[in-house]
mmCIF file of C-alpha atoms in Angstrom:
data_model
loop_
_atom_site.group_PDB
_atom_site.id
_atom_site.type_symbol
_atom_site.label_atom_id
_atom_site.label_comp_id
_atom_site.label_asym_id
_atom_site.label_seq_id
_atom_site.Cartn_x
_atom_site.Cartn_y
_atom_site.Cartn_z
ATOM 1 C CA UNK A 29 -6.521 -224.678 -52.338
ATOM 2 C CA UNK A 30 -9.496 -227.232 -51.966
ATOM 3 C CA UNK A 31 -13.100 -225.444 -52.123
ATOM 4 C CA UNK A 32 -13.227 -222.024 -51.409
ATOM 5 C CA UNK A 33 -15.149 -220.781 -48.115
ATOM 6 C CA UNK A 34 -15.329 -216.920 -47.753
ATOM 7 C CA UNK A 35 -15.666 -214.271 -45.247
ATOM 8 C CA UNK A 36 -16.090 -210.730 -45.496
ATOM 9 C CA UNK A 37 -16.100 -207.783 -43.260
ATOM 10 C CA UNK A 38 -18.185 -204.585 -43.202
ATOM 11 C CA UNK A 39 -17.513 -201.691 -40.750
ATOM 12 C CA UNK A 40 -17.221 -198.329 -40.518
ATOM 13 C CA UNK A 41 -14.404 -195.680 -41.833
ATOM 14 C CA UNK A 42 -11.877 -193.963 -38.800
ATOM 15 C CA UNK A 43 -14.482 -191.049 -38.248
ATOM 16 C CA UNK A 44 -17.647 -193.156 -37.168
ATOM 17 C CA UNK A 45 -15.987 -195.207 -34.295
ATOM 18 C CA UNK A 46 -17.413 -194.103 -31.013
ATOM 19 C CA UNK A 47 -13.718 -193.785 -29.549
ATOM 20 C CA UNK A 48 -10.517 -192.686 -31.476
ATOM 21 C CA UNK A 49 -9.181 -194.734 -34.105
ATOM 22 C CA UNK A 50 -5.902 -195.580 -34.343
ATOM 23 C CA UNK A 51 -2.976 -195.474 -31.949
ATOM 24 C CA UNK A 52 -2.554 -197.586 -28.567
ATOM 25 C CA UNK A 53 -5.856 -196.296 -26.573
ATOM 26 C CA UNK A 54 -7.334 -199.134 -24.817
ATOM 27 C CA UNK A 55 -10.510 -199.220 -26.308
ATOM 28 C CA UNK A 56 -8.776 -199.245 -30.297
ATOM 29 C CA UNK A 57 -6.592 -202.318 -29.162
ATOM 30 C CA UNK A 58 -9.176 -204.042 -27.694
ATOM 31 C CA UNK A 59 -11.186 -203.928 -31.201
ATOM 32 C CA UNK A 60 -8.442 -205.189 -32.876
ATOM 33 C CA UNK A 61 -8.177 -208.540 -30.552
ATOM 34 C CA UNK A 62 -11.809 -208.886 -31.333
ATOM 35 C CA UNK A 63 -11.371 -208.519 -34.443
ATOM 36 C CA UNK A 64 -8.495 -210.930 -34.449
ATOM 37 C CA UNK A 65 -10.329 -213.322 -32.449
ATOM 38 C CA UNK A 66 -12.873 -213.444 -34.980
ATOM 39 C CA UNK A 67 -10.855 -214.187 -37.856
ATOM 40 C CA UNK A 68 -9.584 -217.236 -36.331
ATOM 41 C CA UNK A 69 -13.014 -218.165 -35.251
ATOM 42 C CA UNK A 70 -13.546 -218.233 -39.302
ATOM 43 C CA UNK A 71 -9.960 -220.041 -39.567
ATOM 44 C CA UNK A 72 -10.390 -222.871 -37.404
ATOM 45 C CA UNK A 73 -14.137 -223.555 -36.487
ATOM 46 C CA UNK A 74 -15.704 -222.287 -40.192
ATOM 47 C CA UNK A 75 -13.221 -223.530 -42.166
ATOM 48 C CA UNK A 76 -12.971 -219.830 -44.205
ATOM 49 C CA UNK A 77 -9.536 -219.890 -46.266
ATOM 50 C CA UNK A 78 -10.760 -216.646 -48.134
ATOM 51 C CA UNK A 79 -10.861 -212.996 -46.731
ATOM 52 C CA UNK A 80 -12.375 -210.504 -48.673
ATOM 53 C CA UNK A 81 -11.482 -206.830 -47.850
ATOM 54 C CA UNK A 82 -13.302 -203.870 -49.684
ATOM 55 C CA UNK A 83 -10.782 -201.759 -49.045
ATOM 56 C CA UNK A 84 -11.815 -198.893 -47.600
ATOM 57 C CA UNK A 85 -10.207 -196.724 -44.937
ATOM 58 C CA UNK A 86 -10.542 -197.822 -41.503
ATOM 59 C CA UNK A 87 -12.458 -201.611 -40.535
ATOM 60 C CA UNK A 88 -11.607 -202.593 -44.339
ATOM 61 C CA UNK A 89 -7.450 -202.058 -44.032
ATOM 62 C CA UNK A 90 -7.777 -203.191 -40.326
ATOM 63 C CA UNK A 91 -9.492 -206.543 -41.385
ATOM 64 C CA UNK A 92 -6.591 -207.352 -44.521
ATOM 65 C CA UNK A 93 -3.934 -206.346 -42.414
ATOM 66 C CA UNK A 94 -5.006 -208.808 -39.597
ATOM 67 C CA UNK A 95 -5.555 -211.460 -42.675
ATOM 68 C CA UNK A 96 -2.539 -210.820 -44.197
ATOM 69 C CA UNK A 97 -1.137 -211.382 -40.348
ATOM 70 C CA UNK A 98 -2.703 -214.669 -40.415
ATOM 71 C CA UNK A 99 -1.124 -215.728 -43.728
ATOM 72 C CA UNK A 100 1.651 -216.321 -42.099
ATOM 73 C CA UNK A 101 0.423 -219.164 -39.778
ATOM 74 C CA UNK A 102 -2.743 -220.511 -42.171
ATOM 75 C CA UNK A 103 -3.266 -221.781 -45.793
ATOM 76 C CA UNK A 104 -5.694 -218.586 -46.498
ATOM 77 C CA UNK A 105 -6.142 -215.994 -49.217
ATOM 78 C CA UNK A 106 -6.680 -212.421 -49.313
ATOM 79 C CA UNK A 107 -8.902 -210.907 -51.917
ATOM 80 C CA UNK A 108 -9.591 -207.483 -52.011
ATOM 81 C CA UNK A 109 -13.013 -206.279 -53.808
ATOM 82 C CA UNK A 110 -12.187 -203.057 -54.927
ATOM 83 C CA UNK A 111 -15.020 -200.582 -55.172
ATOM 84 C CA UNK A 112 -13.417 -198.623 -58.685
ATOM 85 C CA UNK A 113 -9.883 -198.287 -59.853
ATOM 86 C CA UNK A 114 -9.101 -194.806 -58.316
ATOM 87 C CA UNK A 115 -11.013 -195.507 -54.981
ATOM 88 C CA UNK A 116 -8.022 -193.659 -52.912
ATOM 89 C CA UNK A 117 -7.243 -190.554 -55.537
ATOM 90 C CA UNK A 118 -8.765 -188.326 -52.376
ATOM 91 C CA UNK A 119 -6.648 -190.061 -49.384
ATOM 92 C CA UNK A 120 -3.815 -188.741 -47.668
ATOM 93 C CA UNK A 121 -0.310 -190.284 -48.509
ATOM 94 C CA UNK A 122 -0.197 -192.471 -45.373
ATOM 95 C CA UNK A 123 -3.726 -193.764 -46.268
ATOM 96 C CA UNK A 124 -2.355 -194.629 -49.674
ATOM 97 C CA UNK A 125 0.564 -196.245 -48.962
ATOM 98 C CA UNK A 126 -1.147 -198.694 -46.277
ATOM 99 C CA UNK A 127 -3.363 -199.264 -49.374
ATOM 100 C CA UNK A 128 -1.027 -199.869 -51.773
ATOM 101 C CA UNK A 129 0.688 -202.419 -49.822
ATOM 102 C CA UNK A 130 -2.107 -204.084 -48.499
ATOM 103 C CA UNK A 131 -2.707 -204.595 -52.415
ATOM 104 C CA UNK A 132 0.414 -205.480 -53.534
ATOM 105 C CA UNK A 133 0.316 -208.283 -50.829
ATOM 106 C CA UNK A 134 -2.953 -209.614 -51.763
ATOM 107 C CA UNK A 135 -3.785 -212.887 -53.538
ATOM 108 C CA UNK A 136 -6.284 -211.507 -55.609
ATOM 109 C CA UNK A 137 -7.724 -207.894 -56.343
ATOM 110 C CA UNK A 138 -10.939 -207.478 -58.115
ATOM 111 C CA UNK A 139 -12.205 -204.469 -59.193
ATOM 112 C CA UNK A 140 -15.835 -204.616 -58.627
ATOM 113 C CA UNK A 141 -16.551 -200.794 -61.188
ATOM 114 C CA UNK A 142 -13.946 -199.540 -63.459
ATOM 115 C CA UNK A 143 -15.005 -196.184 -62.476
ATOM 116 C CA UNK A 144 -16.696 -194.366 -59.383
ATOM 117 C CA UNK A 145 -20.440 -193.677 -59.795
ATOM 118 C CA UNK A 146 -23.035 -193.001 -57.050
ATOM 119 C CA UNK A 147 -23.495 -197.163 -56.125
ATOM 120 C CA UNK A 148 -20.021 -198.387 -56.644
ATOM 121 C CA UNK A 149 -19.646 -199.052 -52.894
ATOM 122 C CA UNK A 150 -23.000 -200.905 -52.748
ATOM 123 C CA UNK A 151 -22.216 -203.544 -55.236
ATOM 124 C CA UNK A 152 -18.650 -203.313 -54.366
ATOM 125 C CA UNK A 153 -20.592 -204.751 -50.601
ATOM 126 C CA UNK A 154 -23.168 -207.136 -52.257
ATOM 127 C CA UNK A 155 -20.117 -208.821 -53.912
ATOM 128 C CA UNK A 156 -18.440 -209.583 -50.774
ATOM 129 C CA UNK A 157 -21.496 -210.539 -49.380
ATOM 130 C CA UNK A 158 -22.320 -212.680 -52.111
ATOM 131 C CA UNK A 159 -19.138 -213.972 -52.141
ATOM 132 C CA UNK A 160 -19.193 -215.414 -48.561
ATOM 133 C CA UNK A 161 -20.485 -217.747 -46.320
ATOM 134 C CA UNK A 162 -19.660 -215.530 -43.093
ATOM 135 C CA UNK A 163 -19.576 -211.537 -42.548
ATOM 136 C CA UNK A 164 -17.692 -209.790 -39.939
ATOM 137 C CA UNK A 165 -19.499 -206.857 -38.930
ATOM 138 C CA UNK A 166 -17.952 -204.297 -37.085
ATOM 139 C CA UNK A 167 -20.697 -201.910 -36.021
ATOM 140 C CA UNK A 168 -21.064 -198.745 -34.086
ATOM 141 C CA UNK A 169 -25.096 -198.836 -33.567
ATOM 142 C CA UNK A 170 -25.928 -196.421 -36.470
ATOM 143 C CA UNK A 171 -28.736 -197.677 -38.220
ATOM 144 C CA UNK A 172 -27.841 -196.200 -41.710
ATOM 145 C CA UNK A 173 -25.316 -196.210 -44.133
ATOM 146 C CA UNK A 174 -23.406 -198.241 -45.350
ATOM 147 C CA UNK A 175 -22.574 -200.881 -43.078
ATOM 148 C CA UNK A 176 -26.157 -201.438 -41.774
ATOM 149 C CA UNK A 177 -26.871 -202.078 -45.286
ATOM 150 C CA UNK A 178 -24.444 -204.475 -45.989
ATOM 151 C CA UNK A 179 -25.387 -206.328 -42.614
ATOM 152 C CA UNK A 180 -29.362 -206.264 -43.503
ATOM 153 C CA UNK A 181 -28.717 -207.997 -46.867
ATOM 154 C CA UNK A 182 -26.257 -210.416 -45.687
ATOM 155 C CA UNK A 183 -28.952 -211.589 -43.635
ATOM 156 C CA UNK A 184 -31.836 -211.303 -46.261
ATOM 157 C CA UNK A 185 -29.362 -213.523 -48.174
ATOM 158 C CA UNK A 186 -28.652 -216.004 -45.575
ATOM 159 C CA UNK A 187 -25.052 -215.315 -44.351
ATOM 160 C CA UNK A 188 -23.807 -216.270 -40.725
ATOM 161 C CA UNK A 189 -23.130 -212.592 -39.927
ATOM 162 C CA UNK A 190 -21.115 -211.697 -36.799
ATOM 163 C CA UNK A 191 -20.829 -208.498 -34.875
ATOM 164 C CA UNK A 192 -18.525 -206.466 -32.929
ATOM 165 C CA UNK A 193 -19.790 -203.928 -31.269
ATOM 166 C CA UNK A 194 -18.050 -201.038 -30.837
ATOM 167 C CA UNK A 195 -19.769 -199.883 -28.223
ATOM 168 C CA UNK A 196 -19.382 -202.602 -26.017
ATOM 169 C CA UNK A 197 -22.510 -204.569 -24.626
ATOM 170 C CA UNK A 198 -25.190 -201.872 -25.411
ATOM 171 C CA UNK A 199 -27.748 -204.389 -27.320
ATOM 172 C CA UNK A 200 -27.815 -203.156 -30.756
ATOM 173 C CA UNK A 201 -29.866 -205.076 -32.924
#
């Protein structure tokens, strides 16, 4: 692969989208196409050929499945920054097996902590960010937590950031 041009995405876990997650409800499906949408944006007008996924239940496995999709059709890579080795000890089974296999199919998996501690999931997010030249943000208008973190400092840093917003054309920022 020639040089390396990441993107990551932040977003929020299954419980802090504004509308169900999951399933075929119109408003799920419709994140997903934007969501696809922008990862081809980073494919073919950024020149990204690196997806970093942290991992984490909901945006996270959403954004490396859609990657992983994309394989397929482009010369990109999946890495997935994992937070600590037993991030998914507390998940249900169907959570861990999308996990598992998300991992098993990925290029590369770092683990960003060995073990959990109170800030894993921050530097697990300031890697990614670090990492890339583009962010994904998938946002839901909260301004705390993590993913408005990880959006603030990829914009202190200087990173092209781009948002969905799950709440559809309410101005959020």
């Amino acid at each position: 692969m020639d040089r390396i041009k990441a993107c990551c995405c932040t977003g929020h876990r299954p419980q802090k989208f504004p509308f169900k997650y999951g399933g075929d409800s119109e408003n799920y499906l419709s994140y997903l196409r934007e969501l696809e949408k922008r990862i081809e944006y980073a494919i073919e007008s950024c020149g990204i050929n690196r997806f970093v996924s942290g991992m984490a239940l909901g945006v996270d496995a959403d954004f490396a499945e859609v990657v992983l999709k994309y394989r397929e059709r482009y010369p990109i890579e999946l890495e997935c920054a994992v937070p600590c080795r037993d991030q998914a000890r507390l998940w249900g089974k169907r959570d861990k097996l999308r996990y598992e296999e998300i991992l098993r199919r990925a290029d590369k998996v770092t683990f960003v902590s060995e073990e959990y501690s109170s800030d894993c999931m921050l530097k697990r997010n300031r890697y990614m960010v670090d990492k890339s030249e583009l962010v994904i943000a998938v946002f839901n208008g909260t301004k705390s937590g993590g993913t408005w973190y990880t959006i603030n400092y990829a914009r202190r840093s200087g990173k092209q950031v781009e948002i969905i917003d799950l709440n559809k054309g309410e101005s959020l920022l």
